[in-house]
XYZ file of C-alpha atoms in Angstrom:
361
model
C -20.175 13.827 20.483
C -18.573 15.138 23.476
C -15.829 17.123 23.888
C -13.426 14.627 24.686
C -14.517 11.707 21.886
C -12.341 12.232 18.921
C -13.552 11.934 15.079
C -12.836 8.754 13.398
C -9.483 8.652 11.353
C -8.297 11.433 14.096
C -4.673 11.720 13.569
C -1.841 14.461 14.942
C 1.081 14.815 13.028
C 4.846 16.980 13.212
C 4.791 20.909 11.888
C 7.075 19.984 8.972
C 4.680 17.155 7.142
C 1.911 19.806 5.811
C 5.080 22.144 4.487
C 6.974 19.129 2.799
C 3.557 17.986 1.055
C 2.359 21.851 -0.218
C 6.257 22.933 -1.288
C 6.637 19.316 -3.171
C 2.830 18.721 -4.302
C 2.559 15.308 -2.618
C -0.112 13.598 -1.349
C 0.131 10.302 0.446
C -1.877 7.336 -0.227
C -2.191 4.606 2.580
C -3.599 1.583 2.854
C -5.044 -0.430 5.911
C -6.512 -3.778 6.001
C -8.042 -3.650 8.979
C -10.299 -0.548 8.492
C -10.994 -1.303 4.772
C -9.742 2.054 3.522
C -7.335 4.040 0.818
C -6.327 6.944 2.732
C -5.241 10.046 0.535
C -3.395 12.374 2.696
C -3.250 16.165 1.490
C -2.006 19.400 2.790
C -4.648 22.501 2.470
C -1.823 25.000 3.754
C 1.619 24.806 4.361
C 0.428 24.408 7.896
C -2.243 22.073 7.393
C -3.371 18.407 6.231
C -6.685 16.941 5.389
C -7.411 13.272 4.553
C -9.694 11.447 1.994
C -10.983 7.915 3.361
C -12.307 5.427 0.966
C -13.782 2.264 1.218
C -11.869 -0.752 -0.216
C -12.379 -4.276 1.346
C -9.420 -5.371 2.968
C -7.080 -3.119 1.051
C -3.636 -4.303 0.806
C -1.401 -3.719 -1.909
C -1.327 -0.788 -4.374
C 0.857 -0.054 -7.703
C 0.902 3.507 -9.013
C 2.426 4.609 -12.320
C 1.741 7.375 -14.528
C -1.433 8.793 -13.371
C -2.549 4.878 -12.718
C -3.054 2.870 -9.237
C -4.227 -0.727 -8.540
C -5.346 -1.844 -5.248
C -5.602 -5.194 -4.017
C -8.517 -6.157 -1.787
C -9.989 -9.261 -0.621
C -10.975 -10.721 -3.657
C -10.493 -8.147 -6.576
C -7.572 -5.995 -8.220
C -9.392 -2.601 -8.816
C -7.605 -0.340 -11.477
C -8.156 3.483 -11.307
C -7.041 6.509 -13.751
C -6.603 9.729 -12.625
C -9.129 11.697 -14.643
C -8.427 15.506 -14.375
C -11.166 16.222 -16.969
C -13.569 15.088 -14.364
C -11.908 16.489 -11.209
C -12.939 20.086 -11.235
C -16.635 19.879 -11.981
C -17.061 16.863 -8.948
C -20.488 17.231 -8.345
C -20.215 17.168 -4.843
C -17.369 19.251 -4.074
C -16.787 21.212 -7.212
C -13.014 23.126 -7.809
C -11.833 21.280 -4.973
C -9.755 18.679 -6.430
C -6.869 18.863 -8.945
C -6.953 14.986 -9.978
C -9.521 12.541 -9.396
C -9.061 8.724 -9.372
C -12.054 6.905 -10.942
C -12.510 3.342 -11.091
C -12.087 1.897 -14.731
C -12.008 -1.817 -14.197
C -11.646 -4.811 -11.756
C -10.062 -7.829 -12.101
C -11.624 -11.055 -10.227
C -8.721 -12.256 -8.342
C -10.445 -14.706 -5.623
C -8.885 -14.794 -2.057
C -5.525 -15.140 -3.577
C -4.035 -12.803 -0.748
C -2.022 -10.511 -2.726
C 0.333 -8.069 -1.207
C 3.178 -5.817 -3.122
C 1.992 -4.728 -6.827
C 3.718 -2.788 -9.447
C 3.405 -2.501 -12.813
C 6.360 -3.432 -15.124
C 7.063 -4.185 -18.479
C 5.218 -6.746 -19.094
C 2.307 -5.786 -17.507
C 0.528 -5.666 -13.462
C 2.746 -7.797 -10.968
C 1.447 -8.823 -7.806
C 2.971 -11.233 -5.243
C 0.501 -13.667 -4.552
C 1.052 -14.715 -0.909
C -1.184 -17.689 -0.690
C 0.417 -19.124 -3.827
C 3.888 -18.174 -3.090
C 4.489 -16.752 -6.437
C 4.934 -13.730 -8.153
C 1.886 -13.076 -10.541
C 0.353 -11.039 -13.082
C -3.157 -9.846 -12.707
C -4.970 -10.287 -15.911
C -8.499 -10.800 -17.810
C -7.753 -14.470 -18.636
C -7.418 -16.209 -15.442
C -7.743 -15.571 -11.551
C -4.143 -15.242 -11.757
C -1.300 -16.165 -14.101
C 1.969 -17.535 -11.937
C 5.529 -16.817 -13.176
C 7.881 -17.189 -10.672
C 8.322 -19.030 -7.296
C 11.125 -19.499 -4.881
C 13.400 -22.716 -5.572
C 12.244 -23.951 -2.166
C 8.645 -23.796 -3.303
C 7.836 -27.141 -5.016
C 4.260 -27.017 -5.323
C 1.908 -24.281 -6.746
C -0.640 -24.519 -3.965
C -2.752 -22.208 -1.682
C -0.760 -22.904 1.279
C 1.085 -19.476 2.115
C 4.478 -21.661 2.328
C 6.488 -19.312 2.881
C 4.794 -16.278 3.154
C 6.042 -14.254 0.229
C 5.148 -10.619 0.583
C 7.867 -7.683 -0.505
C 8.730 -7.036 -4.214
C 11.495 -4.857 -5.456
C 11.263 -3.849 -9.053
C 14.337 -3.153 -11.309
C 13.824 -1.664 -15.392
C 10.461 -2.925 -15.445
C 11.378 -6.370 -13.516
C 10.787 -7.930 -10.340
C 14.492 -7.925 -9.006
C 14.016 -8.994 -5.226
C 11.198 -10.198 -3.185
C 10.960 -10.739 0.182
C 9.207 -13.400 2.490
C 8.684 -14.617 6.304
C 10.465 -17.798 5.629
C 12.372 -20.526 3.376
C 9.995 -23.022 4.435
C 7.879 -25.531 2.049
C 4.989 -26.621 4.279
C 1.513 -25.169 5.159
C 2.051 -21.855 6.925
C 5.462 -23.469 8.008
C 7.210 -19.978 8.238
C 4.984 -19.493 11.481
C 7.384 -21.333 13.538
C 10.515 -18.841 12.999
C 8.576 -15.942 11.728
C 10.743 -13.441 14.194
C 13.939 -14.052 12.533
C 13.159 -16.755 9.488
C 12.858 -14.039 7.080
C 14.949 -13.769 3.630
C 15.615 -11.606 0.290
C 15.684 -13.403 -2.714
C 17.313 -12.131 -5.941
C 14.527 -12.938 -8.528
C 16.270 -13.446 -11.732
C 18.954 -15.978 -10.602
C 16.611 -17.444 -7.931
C 19.675 -17.414 -5.483
C 19.032 -16.460 -1.827
C 20.683 -13.153 -1.074
C 20.580 -13.577 2.607
C 18.601 -15.240 5.679
C 17.649 -14.931 9.228
C 15.787 -11.294 8.632
C 12.837 -10.388 11.240
C 9.974 -10.567 9.498
C 11.171 -8.543 5.992
C 8.703 -6.351 4.193
C 8.801 -3.822 1.357
C 11.984 -4.341 -0.257
C 12.560 -1.009 -2.420
C 15.506 -0.332 -5.262
C 16.200 3.814 -4.564
C 18.544 3.880 -7.183
C 21.682 1.538 -6.454
C 20.342 1.285 -3.042
C 18.595 -1.602 -1.491
C 16.229 -1.017 1.244
C 14.024 -3.084 3.350
C 12.051 -2.738 6.523
C 12.513 -5.424 9.273
C 8.842 -5.460 10.677
C 9.876 -7.409 13.751
C 12.456 -5.052 15.298
C 11.289 -2.174 13.629
C 14.680 -1.048 11.411
C 14.862 0.379 8.102
C 18.130 -1.509 6.556
C 20.261 -1.019 3.532
C 21.141 -4.074 1.924
C 24.218 -5.035 -0.213
C 23.155 -6.356 -3.154
C 26.213 -8.488 -3.733
C 27.341 -10.333 0.130
C 23.710 -9.694 1.361
C 25.004 -7.806 4.626
C 23.026 -5.186 5.662
C 23.567 -1.962 7.887
C 20.874 -0.727 10.380
C 19.693 2.673 8.733
C 17.393 3.622 11.739
C 15.299 2.064 14.153
C 11.773 2.921 14.615
C 9.481 2.223 17.466
C 7.249 0.299 15.636
C 6.011 -2.489 13.213
C 7.409 -1.025 9.998
C 5.404 -2.073 6.405
C 4.612 0.091 3.399
C 7.830 2.361 1.619
C 7.494 4.768 -0.972
C 10.354 7.513 -1.603
C 10.542 11.349 -2.925
C 14.228 12.845 -3.078
C 16.074 11.507 0.172
C 13.004 11.125 2.139
C 11.657 7.656 3.112
C 7.926 7.585 4.304
C 7.237 4.400 6.119
C 3.851 3.317 7.709
C 3.875 2.505 10.914
C 1.665 -0.515 12.460
C 0.269 -0.893 16.319
C 0.389 -4.295 17.168
C -2.896 -6.290 17.898
C -1.764 -7.949 21.846
C -4.365 -10.551 20.894
C -2.923 -11.638 18.023
C -1.033 -14.943 17.983
C 0.670 -13.734 14.811
C 2.372 -10.787 16.301
C 1.804 -10.633 20.224
C 5.065 -12.770 20.690
C 6.975 -10.314 18.743
C 10.345 -8.322 19.740
C 8.656 -4.994 18.737
C 5.011 -5.532 20.134
C 5.884 -3.878 23.590
C 7.636 -0.791 21.684
C 4.964 -0.287 18.810
C 3.365 2.933 20.014
C 1.313 4.532 17.580
C 0.140 3.772 13.903
C 0.825 6.177 11.121
C 3.677 7.531 9.054
C 7.366 7.929 9.921
C 9.593 10.435 7.207
C 12.910 9.201 7.354
C 15.788 11.152 5.755
C 17.763 8.463 3.806
C 21.195 10.028 3.679
C 20.768 10.396 7.543
C 19.166 7.959 8.699
C 17.265 10.413 10.904
C 13.302 10.696 11.746
C 12.083 13.975 10.273
C 8.240 13.732 10.822
C 5.464 11.980 11.526
C 1.362 11.619 11.235
C 0.013 9.895 14.078
C -3.287 7.986 14.455
C -5.305 8.325 17.128
C -8.778 6.831 16.367
C -10.189 4.077 13.592
C -6.630 2.853 12.352
C -4.205 0.602 13.946
C -2.560 -1.450 11.046
C -1.123 0.175 7.613
C -0.209 -2.139 4.777
C 1.500 0.100 1.784
C 2.396 3.732 1.303
C 2.651 5.540 -2.246
C 3.901 9.079 -3.126
C 1.616 10.825 -5.252
C 3.237 13.959 -6.971
C 2.207 16.502 -9.159
C -0.900 16.591 -7.145
C -1.712 18.766 -4.378
C -5.267 17.330 -3.567
C -6.275 14.788 -5.493
C -9.834 12.915 -5.243
C -10.546 9.271 -4.866
C -13.808 7.845 -5.868
C -14.647 4.131 -4.400
C -16.587 1.165 -5.670
C -19.091 0.780 -2.953
C -21.461 4.000 -3.832
C -22.849 4.846 -7.334
C -20.883 8.298 -7.413
C -18.286 7.144 -9.950
C -20.690 5.508 -12.242
C -21.814 9.141 -12.936
C -18.421 10.128 -14.328
C -18.013 9.946 -17.864
C -14.555 10.178 -19.539
C -13.234 10.490 -22.979
C -9.895 10.876 -23.972
C -10.067 14.546 -24.320
C -13.027 15.478 -22.158
C -15.525 14.320 -19.446
C -19.012 15.039 -18.170
C -20.721 14.104 -15.074
C -23.983 12.640 -16.044
C -27.112 13.585 -14.278
C -29.260 10.884 -12.632
C -32.785 10.599 -14.687
C -35.621 11.168 -12.392
C -37.680 7.863 -11.266
C -40.454 7.511 -13.799
C -43.952 7.665 -12.159
C -46.039 3.813 -13.340
C -49.158 4.764 -14.431
C -51.992 2.168 -12.940
C -54.696 1.606 -15.482
């Protein structure tokens, strides 16, 4: 590598990002389906960041709760559990991690294009974009349909409205976003830049329409936030009237959002100008860099950023892992995780047996 070449997933960041993560004991987790990775971004001091990318094919939505993480991939949902008893003794990097997310189960969903996910009182909820419904993920079926918008007439794999985002309240889905209110195969594409909607799940009522590619609705206290990807706006929506105010404008395609305190960590993607889905969006000309922006929800000011310069162009989801300064994560495409044996009270790293020589007669 010459001095002018930059390594994979090279990033720069504003000086306050490491300080925020270090002082609050936080790690940022992001998914990028374009690169097929889940990446943990942690502080290694008050002045520096370190990242840990792992392979997950077409990584999309994530759910995180109580030390457990779910990752939607192209054909599966992978469940990982933080296993502190294995973290310290991880053979390749002992005494490095204060947590370690180990794969513990895989659900074979098939290619149903799962987007936002969250754990609720009934189990693991997922936005099933291909079938235009909310579904539960379990070991009985590819998915179990639980709710669909009133304008969707049939449960068919046609991505009729591009249902994508989900906001939870008291363990149940409360609001969802879609890129259209259409009832034909890929009908949302005809008016993708301004045909989006926010829908109240319990009543089935459409709260507001005419949104510019809404994603990532989040209920934070009594406030309902969402991202308008086509215009690069963070908005706050009135839950009664459906009217919204722009909290701030961000120069890029925004998608994926997680909160810590008054800070909102928002994913930023660089648009592919060759893509028929994105190239004619208003934000395409302003899309400067992919990465993370941090917004103060009280003031609307952008207070920090992480900018990727190589390998990564698109981010789908963002999650904040609190209480762990530098957790590790095991992918499923190598054998490393198979040697981690966890029990309720302790963990062991198995030593692979030496290959046995076969004697010939």
